[in-house]
Tab-separated table of C-alpha atoms in Angstrom:
chain	number	residue	atom	x	y	z
A	1	UNK	CA	3.467	-9.410	-21.631
A	2	UNK	CA	0.846	-11.709	-22.011
A	3	UNK	CA	-1.728	-10.901	-24.375
A	4	UNK	CA	-3.975	-11.808	-21.532
A	5	UNK	CA	-3.033	-8.751	-18.974
A	6	UNK	CA	-2.982	-6.549	-22.653
A	7	UNK	CA	-6.188	-6.713	-23.414
A	8	UNK	CA	-7.223	-5.653	-19.479
A	9	UNK	CA	-5.897	-1.976	-20.685
A	10	UNK	CA	-9.790	-0.833	-21.936
A	11	UNK	CA	-11.450	-1.918	-18.931
A	12	UNK	CA	-8.606	-0.327	-16.601
A	13	UNK	CA	-8.739	2.864	-18.513
A	14	UNK	CA	-12.729	2.693	-18.030
A	15	UNK	CA	-12.422	2.082	-14.193
A	16	UNK	CA	-13.798	-1.288	-15.218
A	17	UNK	CA	-11.672	-3.547	-12.861
A	18	UNK	CA	-12.029	-5.029	-9.198
A	19	UNK	CA	-9.448	-3.533	-6.314
A	20	UNK	CA	-7.568	-6.165	-6.656
A	21	UNK	CA	-7.109	-6.836	-9.970
A	22	UNK	CA	-6.743	-2.923	-10.451
A	23	UNK	CA	-3.721	-3.617	-8.561
A	24	UNK	CA	-2.434	-5.962	-10.290
A	25	UNK	CA	-2.611	-4.228	-13.541
A	26	UNK	CA	-0.848	-1.545	-12.149
A	27	UNK	CA	2.151	-3.224	-11.150
A	28	UNK	CA	2.146	-4.854	-14.753
A	29	UNK	CA	1.736	-1.075	-15.704
A	30	UNK	CA	5.201	-0.122	-14.318
A	31	UNK	CA	6.843	-2.606	-16.474
A	32	UNK	CA	4.868	-2.061	-19.931
A	33	UNK	CA	5.654	0.769	-21.412
A	34	UNK	CA	3.625	0.415	-24.741
A	35	UNK	CA	0.790	-0.559	-22.178
A	36	UNK	CA	1.659	2.548	-20.434
A	37	UNK	CA	1.024	4.246	-23.879
A	38	UNK	CA	-2.291	2.725	-24.689
A	39	UNK	CA	-3.360	3.137	-21.647
A	40	UNK	CA	-2.887	6.812	-21.514
A	41	UNK	CA	-4.760	7.227	-25.102
A	42	UNK	CA	-7.685	5.253	-23.696
A	43	UNK	CA	-7.657	8.037	-20.850
A	44	UNK	CA	-7.834	10.946	-23.450
A	45	UNK	CA	-10.158	9.015	-25.545
A	46	UNK	CA	-12.971	8.241	-21.290
A	47	UNK	CA	-12.459	12.006	-20.999
A	48	UNK	CA	-14.163	12.891	-24.086
A	49	UNK	CA	-16.746	10.490	-22.809
A	50	UNK	CA	-17.161	12.484	-20.091
A	51	UNK	CA	-17.131	16.061	-21.486
A	52	UNK	CA	-20.060	14.730	-23.554
A	53	UNK	CA	-22.416	14.635	-20.437
A	54	UNK	CA	-21.166	17.586	-19.770
A	55	UNK	CA	-23.694	19.433	-16.538
A	56	UNK	CA	-23.547	22.744	-14.627
A	57	UNK	CA	-22.617	21.827	-10.770
A	58	UNK	CA	-24.702	23.987	-8.448
A	59	UNK	CA	-24.169	27.758	-7.637
A	60	UNK	CA	-23.290	27.228	-3.884
A	61	UNK	CA	-20.736	24.298	-4.773
A	62	UNK	CA	-18.098	26.762	-6.614
A	63	UNK	CA	-17.730	29.431	-3.130
A	64	UNK	CA	-17.398	26.096	-1.362
A	65	UNK	CA	-14.448	24.748	-3.339
A	66	UNK	CA	-12.843	27.900	-3.366
A	67	UNK	CA	-13.006	28.365	-0.199
A	68	UNK	CA	-12.320	25.023	1.279
A	69	UNK	CA	-8.890	24.611	-0.346
A	70	UNK	CA	-7.632	27.855	0.812
A	71	UNK	CA	-7.451	25.953	4.123
A	72	UNK	CA	-5.698	22.636	2.318
A	73	UNK	CA	-2.003	22.182	2.123
A	74	UNK	CA	-1.221	21.107	-1.075
A	75	UNK	CA	0.855	17.374	-1.964
A	76	UNK	CA	4.841	18.470	-1.658
A	77	UNK	CA	5.804	17.571	-6.142
A	78	UNK	CA	7.609	14.358	-6.517
A	79	UNK	CA	10.806	14.699	-6.798
A	80	UNK	CA	12.584	11.657	-6.459
A	81	UNK	CA	13.186	10.173	-9.792
A	82	UNK	CA	12.314	6.338	-8.144
A	83	UNK	CA	9.202	6.587	-8.942
A	84	UNK	CA	10.263	7.515	-12.802
A	85	UNK	CA	10.079	4.028	-14.695
A	86	UNK	CA	11.760	4.695	-17.507
A	87	UNK	CA	15.020	5.870	-15.237
A	88	UNK	CA	14.612	2.789	-12.560
A	89	UNK	CA	14.247	0.585	-16.402
A	90	UNK	CA	17.723	1.880	-16.885
A	91	UNK	CA	19.008	1.836	-13.877
A	92	UNK	CA	17.908	-2.517	-13.378
A	93	UNK	CA	21.092	-3.936	-15.350
A	94	UNK	CA	23.759	-1.811	-12.904
A	95	UNK	CA	22.038	-2.729	-9.524
A	96	UNK	CA	21.978	-5.556	-10.096
A	97	UNK	CA	24.705	-6.798	-8.542
A	98	UNK	CA	23.600	-3.921	-5.155
A	99	UNK	CA	20.449	-5.323	-5.320
A	100	UNK	CA	20.935	-8.869	-4.694
A	101	UNK	CA	23.917	-7.813	-1.393
A	102	UNK	CA	20.977	-5.257	-0.301
A	103	UNK	CA	18.506	-8.026	-0.722
A	104	UNK	CA	20.371	-11.062	0.935
A	105	UNK	CA	20.920	-8.081	3.397
A	106	UNK	CA	16.895	-7.258	3.563
A	107	UNK	CA	15.539	-11.584	3.681
A	108	UNK	CA	17.997	-11.803	7.107
A	109	UNK	CA	16.978	-8.016	8.738
A	110	UNK	CA	12.977	-8.654	7.898
A	111	UNK	CA	13.426	-12.545	9.402
A	112	UNK	CA	15.253	-10.798	12.704
A	113	UNK	CA	12.954	-7.719	12.471
A	114	UNK	CA	9.780	-9.652	13.157
A	115	UNK	CA	10.980	-11.834	15.592
A	116	UNK	CA	11.290	-15.557	13.869
A	117	UNK	CA	13.507	-15.783	16.847
A	118	UNK	CA	16.065	-17.402	14.647
A	119	UNK	CA	19.180	-18.975	16.510
A	120	UNK	CA	22.699	-19.166	15.376
A	121	UNK	CA	22.529	-22.809	13.706
A	122	UNK	CA	19.152	-21.883	11.693
A	123	UNK	CA	20.753	-18.637	11.034
A	124	UNK	CA	23.267	-20.279	9.104
A	125	UNK	CA	20.545	-22.683	7.722
A	126	UNK	CA	18.516	-19.678	6.844
A	127	UNK	CA	21.255	-17.951	5.498
A	128	UNK	CA	21.904	-20.660	3.103
A	129	UNK	CA	18.043	-20.589	1.990
A	130	UNK	CA	18.142	-17.028	1.526
A	131	UNK	CA	21.300	-17.414	-0.933
A	132	UNK	CA	19.672	-20.564	-2.729
A	133	UNK	CA	16.666	-19.036	-3.372
A	134	UNK	CA	17.597	-15.639	-4.071
A	135	UNK	CA	17.590	-15.298	-7.288
A	136	UNK	CA	13.471	-16.925	-7.649
A	137	UNK	CA	13.139	-13.969	-4.567
A	138	UNK	CA	15.270	-11.444	-6.606
A	139	UNK	CA	12.567	-10.509	-7.775
A	140	UNK	CA	9.832	-10.044	-4.702
A	141	UNK	CA	12.264	-8.914	-2.683
A	142	UNK	CA	13.892	-6.182	-4.975
A	143	UNK	CA	11.442	-3.836	-3.747
A	144	UNK	CA	12.357	-4.472	-0.035
A	145	UNK	CA	16.216	-3.486	-1.170
A	146	UNK	CA	15.252	-0.358	-3.204
A	147	UNK	CA	12.666	1.240	-0.013
A	148	UNK	CA	15.826	0.153	2.830
A	149	UNK	CA	18.186	1.967	0.483
A	150	UNK	CA	16.446	4.923	0.477
A	151	UNK	CA	17.350	7.717	3.484
A	152	UNK	CA	13.934	8.541	4.890
A	153	UNK	CA	13.212	4.653	5.656
A	154	UNK	CA	12.086	3.479	8.860
A	155	UNK	CA	9.487	-0.176	9.698
A	156	UNK	CA	6.811	-0.329	12.408
A	157	UNK	CA	5.817	-3.560	13.567
A	158	UNK	CA	2.165	-5.330	14.526
A	159	UNK	CA	1.372	-8.501	15.998
A	160	UNK	CA	-2.369	-10.569	14.388
A	161	UNK	CA	-4.877	-10.813	17.417
A	162	UNK	CA	-4.930	-14.385	15.831
A	163	UNK	CA	-1.109	-15.291	16.068
A	164	UNK	CA	1.484	-14.105	13.364
A	165	UNK	CA	3.295	-10.670	12.888
A	166	UNK	CA	3.972	-8.358	10.767
A	167	UNK	CA	6.513	-6.157	9.455
A	168	UNK	CA	5.702	-2.585	7.244
A	169	UNK	CA	8.752	-1.190	6.072
A	170	UNK	CA	8.180	2.788	4.572
A	171	UNK	CA	9.709	5.400	2.845
A	172	UNK	CA	7.410	8.460	2.761
A	173	UNK	CA	10.029	9.852	0.156
A	174	UNK	CA	9.783	7.111	-2.452
A	175	UNK	CA	5.942	6.969	-1.797
A	176	UNK	CA	6.104	3.228	-0.939
A	177	UNK	CA	5.647	0.321	2.035
A	178	UNK	CA	6.356	-3.054	1.604
A	179	UNK	CA	4.683	-5.892	3.924
A	180	UNK	CA	6.272	-8.877	5.117
A	181	UNK	CA	4.673	-11.260	7.780
A	182	UNK	CA	5.494	-14.480	10.067
A	183	UNK	CA	3.943	-17.422	11.320
A	184	UNK	CA	0.459	-16.399	9.871
A	185	UNK	CA	-1.750	-19.324	10.847
A	186	UNK	CA	-2.394	-21.111	7.069
A	187	UNK	CA	-5.783	-20.640	5.942
A	188	UNK	CA	-8.728	-22.939	5.274
A	189	UNK	CA	-9.109	-22.657	0.535
A	190	UNK	CA	-12.135	-20.984	0.568
A	191	UNK	CA	-10.183	-18.018	2.753
A	192	UNK	CA	-7.378	-15.777	2.488
A	193	UNK	CA	-5.213	-12.956	4.250
A	194	UNK	CA	-6.347	-9.338	2.209
A	195	UNK	CA	-4.004	-5.914	3.053
A	196	UNK	CA	-5.427	-2.866	2.848
A	197	UNK	CA	-4.723	0.858	2.618
A	198	UNK	CA	-6.158	2.699	4.228
A	199	UNK	CA	-6.226	6.374	4.179
A	200	UNK	CA	-7.068	9.094	6.412
A	201	UNK	CA	-10.114	9.744	3.221
A	202	UNK	CA	-12.226	7.848	1.144
A	203	UNK	CA	-12.209	3.818	1.486
A	204	UNK	CA	-9.798	0.961	2.081
A	205	UNK	CA	-8.153	0.726	-0.958
A	206	UNK	CA	-6.821	-3.541	-1.274
A	207	UNK	CA	-3.179	-3.765	-1.676
A	208	UNK	CA	-3.670	-7.322	-2.624
A	209	UNK	CA	-3.809	-11.264	-1.542
A	210	UNK	CA	-1.092	-12.261	1.403
A	211	UNK	CA	-1.022	-16.085	0.440
A	212	UNK	CA	0.477	-17.572	3.130
A	213	UNK	CA	2.995	-20.903	3.235
A	214	UNK	CA	3.458	-23.799	5.337
A	215	UNK	CA	5.241	-22.035	7.758
A	216	UNK	CA	3.086	-19.468	8.145
A	217	UNK	CA	5.390	-16.800	6.254
A	218	UNK	CA	3.285	-14.771	3.476
A	219	UNK	CA	4.652	-13.138	-0.167
A	220	UNK	CA	5.634	-9.580	0.412
A	221	UNK	CA	3.872	-7.069	-0.598
A	222	UNK	CA	5.059	-3.932	-2.102
A	223	UNK	CA	2.120	-0.972	-1.152
A	224	UNK	CA	3.704	1.021	-4.393
A	225	UNK	CA	1.572	4.610	-3.979
A	226	UNK	CA	1.116	5.064	-0.380
A	227	UNK	CA	-0.675	8.764	-0.916
A	228	UNK	CA	-2.404	9.789	2.247
A	229	UNK	CA	-2.634	6.162	3.843
A	230	UNK	CA	-2.479	5.965	7.435
A	231	UNK	CA	-2.707	2.886	8.461
A	232	UNK	CA	-2.340	-0.606	6.668
A	233	UNK	CA	-4.501	-3.518	8.060
A	234	UNK	CA	-5.117	-7.324	7.265
A	235	UNK	CA	-8.271	-9.096	7.342
A	236	UNK	CA	-9.330	-12.472	6.427
A	237	UNK	CA	-11.417	-12.634	3.037
A	238	UNK	CA	-13.180	-15.572	0.701
A	239	UNK	CA	-10.717	-16.811	-1.868
A	240	UNK	CA	-9.398	-14.285	-4.259
A	241	UNK	CA	-10.016	-11.362	-1.702
A	242	UNK	CA	-12.528	-8.921	-1.520
A	243	UNK	CA	-13.377	-5.166	-2.722
A	244	UNK	CA	-13.984	-3.722	0.803
A	245	UNK	CA	-13.507	-5.338	3.908
A	246	UNK	CA	-15.608	-8.270	5.146
A	247	UNK	CA	-14.272	-8.415	8.807
A	248	UNK	CA	-12.677	-6.818	11.468
A	249	UNK	CA	-8.752	-6.617	10.832
A	250	UNK	CA	-6.418	-8.689	12.641
A	251	UNK	CA	-4.095	-6.690	12.156
A	252	UNK	CA	-3.221	-2.683	12.073
A	253	UNK	CA	-0.208	-1.072	11.572
A	254	UNK	CA	0.143	2.233	11.572
A	255	UNK	CA	2.610	4.355	9.353
A	256	UNK	CA	5.009	7.032	11.515
A	257	UNK	CA	4.272	10.151	10.928
B	1	UNK	CA	-2.495	42.137	3.377
B	2	UNK	CA	-3.876	40.008	1.610
B	3	UNK	CA	-5.545	41.532	-1.341
B	4	UNK	CA	-2.281	42.938	-1.849
B	5	UNK	CA	-0.532	39.692	-2.565
B	6	UNK	CA	-3.692	38.574	-4.799
B	7	UNK	CA	-3.167	41.989	-7.181
B	8	UNK	CA	0.486	41.613	-7.318
B	9	UNK	CA	0.110	37.804	-9.115
B	10	UNK	CA	-2.548	38.968	-10.287
B	11	UNK	CA	-0.363	41.857	-12.470
B	12	UNK	CA	1.699	39.300	-15.099
B	13	UNK	CA	-1.586	37.357	-16.086
B	14	UNK	CA	-3.140	40.786	-17.054
B	15	UNK	CA	-0.606	40.775	-19.315
B	16	UNK	CA	-1.566	37.766	-21.311
B	17	UNK	CA	-4.418	38.289	-24.422
B	18	UNK	CA	-4.871	34.446	-24.341
B	19	UNK	CA	-6.670	32.593	-22.032
B	20	UNK	CA	-4.487	30.189	-20.779
B	21	UNK	CA	-4.902	26.283	-21.389
B	22	UNK	CA	-6.375	24.066	-18.702
B	23	UNK	CA	-2.012	22.601	-18.832
B	24	UNK	CA	-1.104	25.869	-17.856
B	25	UNK	CA	-3.810	26.678	-14.811
B	26	UNK	CA	-2.992	23.360	-13.420
B	27	UNK	CA	0.660	23.770	-13.263
B	28	UNK	CA	0.212	27.087	-11.889
B	29	UNK	CA	-2.402	25.616	-9.391
B	30	UNK	CA	0.886	23.194	-8.333
B	31	UNK	CA	2.574	26.062	-6.637
B	32	UNK	CA	-0.078	27.167	-5.103
B	33	UNK	CA	-2.150	29.595	-7.091
B	34	UNK	CA	-5.527	30.355	-5.556
B	35	UNK	CA	-6.921	32.247	-9.089
B	36	UNK	CA	-5.660	29.745	-11.038
B	37	UNK	CA	-7.491	26.974	-9.340
B	38	UNK	CA	-10.395	29.405	-9.866
B	39	UNK	CA	-9.834	29.349	-13.366
B	40	UNK	CA	-9.144	25.837	-13.802
B	41	UNK	CA	-12.595	25.142	-11.514
B	42	UNK	CA	-14.913	27.282	-14.163
B	43	UNK	CA	-13.017	24.907	-16.765
B	44	UNK	CA	-13.832	21.484	-15.031
B	45	UNK	CA	-16.451	21.299	-12.993
B	46	UNK	CA	-19.116	20.946	-15.282
B	47	UNK	CA	-17.838	18.386	-16.737
B	48	UNK	CA	-16.632	16.688	-13.260
B	49	UNK	CA	-19.998	17.209	-11.926
B	50	UNK	CA	-21.393	15.472	-15.267
B	51	UNK	CA	-19.304	12.571	-15.226
B	52	UNK	CA	-19.716	11.886	-10.967
B	53	UNK	CA	-23.627	12.339	-11.773
B	54	UNK	CA	-23.834	9.772	-14.443
B	55	UNK	CA	-21.998	7.034	-11.821
B	56	UNK	CA	-23.911	8.103	-8.618
B	57	UNK	CA	-26.813	9.652	-10.555
B	58	UNK	CA	-28.112	11.015	-6.934
B	59	UNK	CA	-27.642	14.133	-6.602
B	60	UNK	CA	-26.726	15.189	-3.136
B	61	UNK	CA	-24.306	12.595	-3.131
B	62	UNK	CA	-22.901	12.991	-6.320
B	63	UNK	CA	-22.158	17.008	-5.416
B	64	UNK	CA	-20.153	15.878	-1.826
B	65	UNK	CA	-18.384	13.554	-4.421
B	66	UNK	CA	-17.634	16.244	-7.225
B	67	UNK	CA	-16.684	18.638	-4.246
B	68	UNK	CA	-14.368	16.338	-2.505
B	69	UNK	CA	-12.783	15.726	-6.213
B	70	UNK	CA	-12.343	19.185	-6.740
B	71	UNK	CA	-10.737	19.637	-3.665
B	72	UNK	CA	-8.094	16.860	-4.531
B	73	UNK	CA	-7.149	18.293	-7.742
B	74	UNK	CA	-6.067	21.268	-5.842
B	75	UNK	CA	-4.140	19.013	-3.049
B	76	UNK	CA	-2.491	16.660	-5.698
B	77	UNK	CA	-1.847	18.990	-8.755
B	78	UNK	CA	1.675	19.376	-7.239
B	79	UNK	CA	2.042	16.195	-9.018
B	80	UNK	CA	0.357	16.419	-12.462
B	81	UNK	CA	3.016	16.398	-15.375
B	82	UNK	CA	2.291	18.048	-18.218
B	83	UNK	CA	4.184	15.027	-20.626
B	84	UNK	CA	2.591	12.087	-19.191
B	85	UNK	CA	-1.685	13.576	-20.659
B	86	UNK	CA	-3.787	16.291	-20.832
B	87	UNK	CA	-4.842	18.456	-17.937
B	88	UNK	CA	-8.922	17.353	-17.965
B	89	UNK	CA	-7.976	14.006	-18.633
B	90	UNK	CA	-5.936	13.981	-15.454
B	91	UNK	CA	-9.066	16.029	-13.665
B	92	UNK	CA	-11.912	13.640	-15.287
B	93	UNK	CA	-9.836	10.051	-14.567
B	94	UNK	CA	-9.646	11.269	-10.894
B	95	UNK	CA	-13.965	12.652	-10.940
B	96	UNK	CA	-14.726	9.011	-12.827
B	97	UNK	CA	-11.875	6.791	-10.450
B	98	UNK	CA	-13.852	8.626	-7.140
B	99	UNK	CA	-17.271	8.036	-8.611
B	100	UNK	CA	-16.618	4.317	-9.128
B	101	UNK	CA	-15.226	4.208	-5.584
B	102	UNK	CA	-17.822	5.660	-4.203
B	103	UNK	CA	-20.580	3.461	-5.842
B	104	UNK	CA	-18.699	-0.101	-5.229
B	105	UNK	CA	-18.194	0.715	-1.595
B	106	UNK	CA	-22.003	1.303	-1.161
B	107	UNK	CA	-22.564	-1.975	-3.468
B	108	UNK	CA	-19.837	-3.795	-0.930
B	109	UNK	CA	-22.250	-3.252	1.979
B	110	UNK	CA	-25.301	-5.652	0.246
B	111	UNK	CA	-25.233	-9.008	-1.790
B	112	UNK	CA	-23.841	-7.387	-4.603
B	113	UNK	CA	-24.417	-11.235	-6.201
B	114	UNK	CA	-28.096	-10.316	-5.910
B	115	UNK	CA	-28.353	-6.654	-6.881
B	116	UNK	CA	-27.041	-7.282	-9.941
B	117	UNK	CA	-29.203	-10.250	-10.693
B	118	UNK	CA	-32.168	-8.263	-10.047
B	119	UNK	CA	-31.981	-5.620	-12.423
B	120	UNK	CA	-32.618	-6.710	-15.830
B	121	UNK	CA	-30.096	-5.931	-18.889
B	122	UNK	CA	-32.841	-3.786	-21.108
B	123	UNK	CA	-33.218	-1.579	-17.470
B	124	UNK	CA	-29.777	-0.620	-16.732
B	125	UNK	CA	-28.987	0.037	-20.932
B	126	UNK	CA	-31.967	1.809	-21.284
B	127	UNK	CA	-31.167	3.803	-18.187
B	128	UNK	CA	-27.747	4.518	-18.761
B	129	UNK	CA	-28.472	4.548	-22.622
B	130	UNK	CA	-31.595	7.704	-22.230
B	131	UNK	CA	-29.895	9.622	-19.911
B	132	UNK	CA	-26.676	10.121	-22.092
B	133	UNK	CA	-28.695	10.693	-25.215
B	134	UNK	CA	-30.556	12.978	-23.844
B	135	UNK	CA	-27.327	14.708	-22.421
B	136	UNK	CA	-24.862	14.610	-25.647
B	137	UNK	CA	-23.757	17.599	-26.087
B	138	UNK	CA	-20.686	16.935	-28.418
B	139	UNK	CA	-22.113	16.305	-31.970
B	140	UNK	CA	-18.844	14.125	-32.776
B	141	UNK	CA	-18.715	11.976	-29.182
B	142	UNK	CA	-22.133	11.457	-30.277
B	143	UNK	CA	-21.196	10.175	-33.902
B	144	UNK	CA	-18.140	8.416	-32.313
B	145	UNK	CA	-19.762	6.298	-30.473
B	146	UNK	CA	-22.648	5.737	-33.251
B	147	UNK	CA	-19.353	4.578	-35.507
B	148	UNK	CA	-19.176	1.277	-32.697
B	149	UNK	CA	-19.978	-2.347	-32.807
B	150	UNK	CA	-23.952	-2.027	-30.729
B	151	UNK	CA	-21.560	-4.887	-28.249
B	152	UNK	CA	-18.924	-2.289	-27.565
B	153	UNK	CA	-21.050	0.829	-26.909
B	154	UNK	CA	-23.398	-1.748	-24.907
B	155	UNK	CA	-19.888	-2.494	-22.544
B	156	UNK	CA	-17.951	1.007	-23.085
B	157	UNK	CA	-21.227	2.527	-21.587
B	158	UNK	CA	-22.469	-0.005	-18.927
B	159	UNK	CA	-18.466	0.265	-17.417
B	160	UNK	CA	-17.570	4.109	-18.253
B	161	UNK	CA	-21.277	5.654	-17.377
B	162	UNK	CA	-22.128	2.929	-15.024
B	163	UNK	CA	-19.432	2.538	-13.512
B	164	UNK	CA	-19.983	-1.149	-13.956
B	165	UNK	CA	-16.872	-3.593	-13.773
B	166	UNK	CA	-16.308	-6.176	-16.382
B	167	UNK	CA	-17.493	-8.482	-14.752
B	168	UNK	CA	-20.653	-6.856	-13.683
B	169	UNK	CA	-20.960	-6.029	-17.512
B	170	UNK	CA	-20.240	-9.402	-18.532
B	171	UNK	CA	-23.413	-10.231	-16.400
B	172	UNK	CA	-25.758	-7.585	-17.355
B	173	UNK	CA	-25.152	-8.911	-21.274
B	174	UNK	CA	-24.718	-12.513	-20.272
B	175	UNK	CA	-21.507	-12.630	-21.876
B	176	UNK	CA	-18.223	-14.328	-20.798
B	177	UNK	CA	-15.791	-12.176	-19.051
B	178	UNK	CA	-13.140	-12.464	-21.750
B	179	UNK	CA	-15.093	-10.890	-25.005
B	180	UNK	CA	-16.181	-8.134	-22.752
B	181	UNK	CA	-12.330	-7.005	-21.714
B	182	UNK	CA	-11.882	-7.526	-25.667
B	183	UNK	CA	-14.906	-5.385	-26.672
B	184	UNK	CA	-14.003	-2.456	-24.070
B	185	UNK	CA	-10.354	-2.303	-25.729
B	186	UNK	CA	-11.487	-2.961	-29.538
B	187	UNK	CA	-14.573	-0.329	-28.507
B	188	UNK	CA	-11.277	2.518	-26.959
B	189	UNK	CA	-9.503	1.848	-30.007
B	190	UNK	CA	-12.485	2.256	-32.335
B	191	UNK	CA	-13.353	5.476	-30.034
B	192	UNK	CA	-9.593	6.803	-29.415
B	193	UNK	CA	-9.325	6.498	-33.737
B	194	UNK	CA	-12.616	8.268	-34.325
B	195	UNK	CA	-12.230	10.812	-31.730
B	196	UNK	CA	-8.278	10.781	-32.980
B	197	UNK	CA	-7.485	11.175	-29.697
B	198	UNK	CA	-3.304	11.412	-29.733
B	199	UNK	CA	-1.172	12.251	-25.958
């Protein structure tokens, strides 16, 4: 926990973070119990600011809402302990080796899945490279391993209009997905790829910016709360990302129903 | 038939003399209890609409957003865990988030820099302060807001009631980003302590 990240608890609780930064901070929250406690207290405090501006809604709204809800199905409750942060942390040490092995498999599986088209020679090299970089990549790919182990894991792929392809590994049960891509043309310094979670209602949520390395591979991006997300889309945005998409998506992948 | 089911459902609650807390109501709502939802609506709809109005301002749009929030509250009640916070905090966090989503997606269509730049600090802050000052119904919140330093209060109010990002607050107040982050956190710490908020 860097002191700088920690000071964002206030801005976060007041919804004063832009989407990209909010996403990053939420990832930080998952591993910072102290910040989580502070944010919870701040949210209670912010709620008091809302109570102070209490205003009676128009009378017609009550009947409308009470009628609408009779036609709206409630979300199933989260029953998987995987969304319990503390549980995950407690298991992390024990699962280290399992994760390592599954991670190696994941790296290869993804490479194959998104049609990198590796021949035997390359495969050998790639495996060695994968193993060599595993300790660095472990953190990046651990969510992938986690997902691959989910009972309802599935994968969908897409190709980009501008070249390159992507794969989305999804578990509805974990409410998570990981997006990986390869052969994406490298963007000039002032542009970046950005991933968006598009729901059945509401505006697109940024799921983070994608940085393509020289070989066109991008960092895997974890979408940790899918909720009502129906589609993941990639756009090209000004460096640093945008709050909302400003260009037409170059790739869109629909989640399995 | 449906009426019969409703009256059976209602029976045990009538035996309870104490009114249900918002937490108990929300837990009931998670089980699909429409009656509990109606009660919860009566508790939270005022603050929900109030906070959405502060941020969105436009009456018709606020009504639309508030209605979406209340339906979402029904839909996602299944994810509420009383151990993680109060039902009011859960509801109002959602309301504020959706209000902010609405104003920011509207802003994205325009040149945001220009928009922020053309708004003078005085006007932006006075609008918010005036709207809130006339509506502050809770003496304690008013007193506690008054206990913040001037710069903390400005920052917190522009962020929360104004729906601004901390970058926008920094621009409005001509203050470095790091300073605004710190003010927001310090302001909330002071407010929290003054209001005696605990989890």
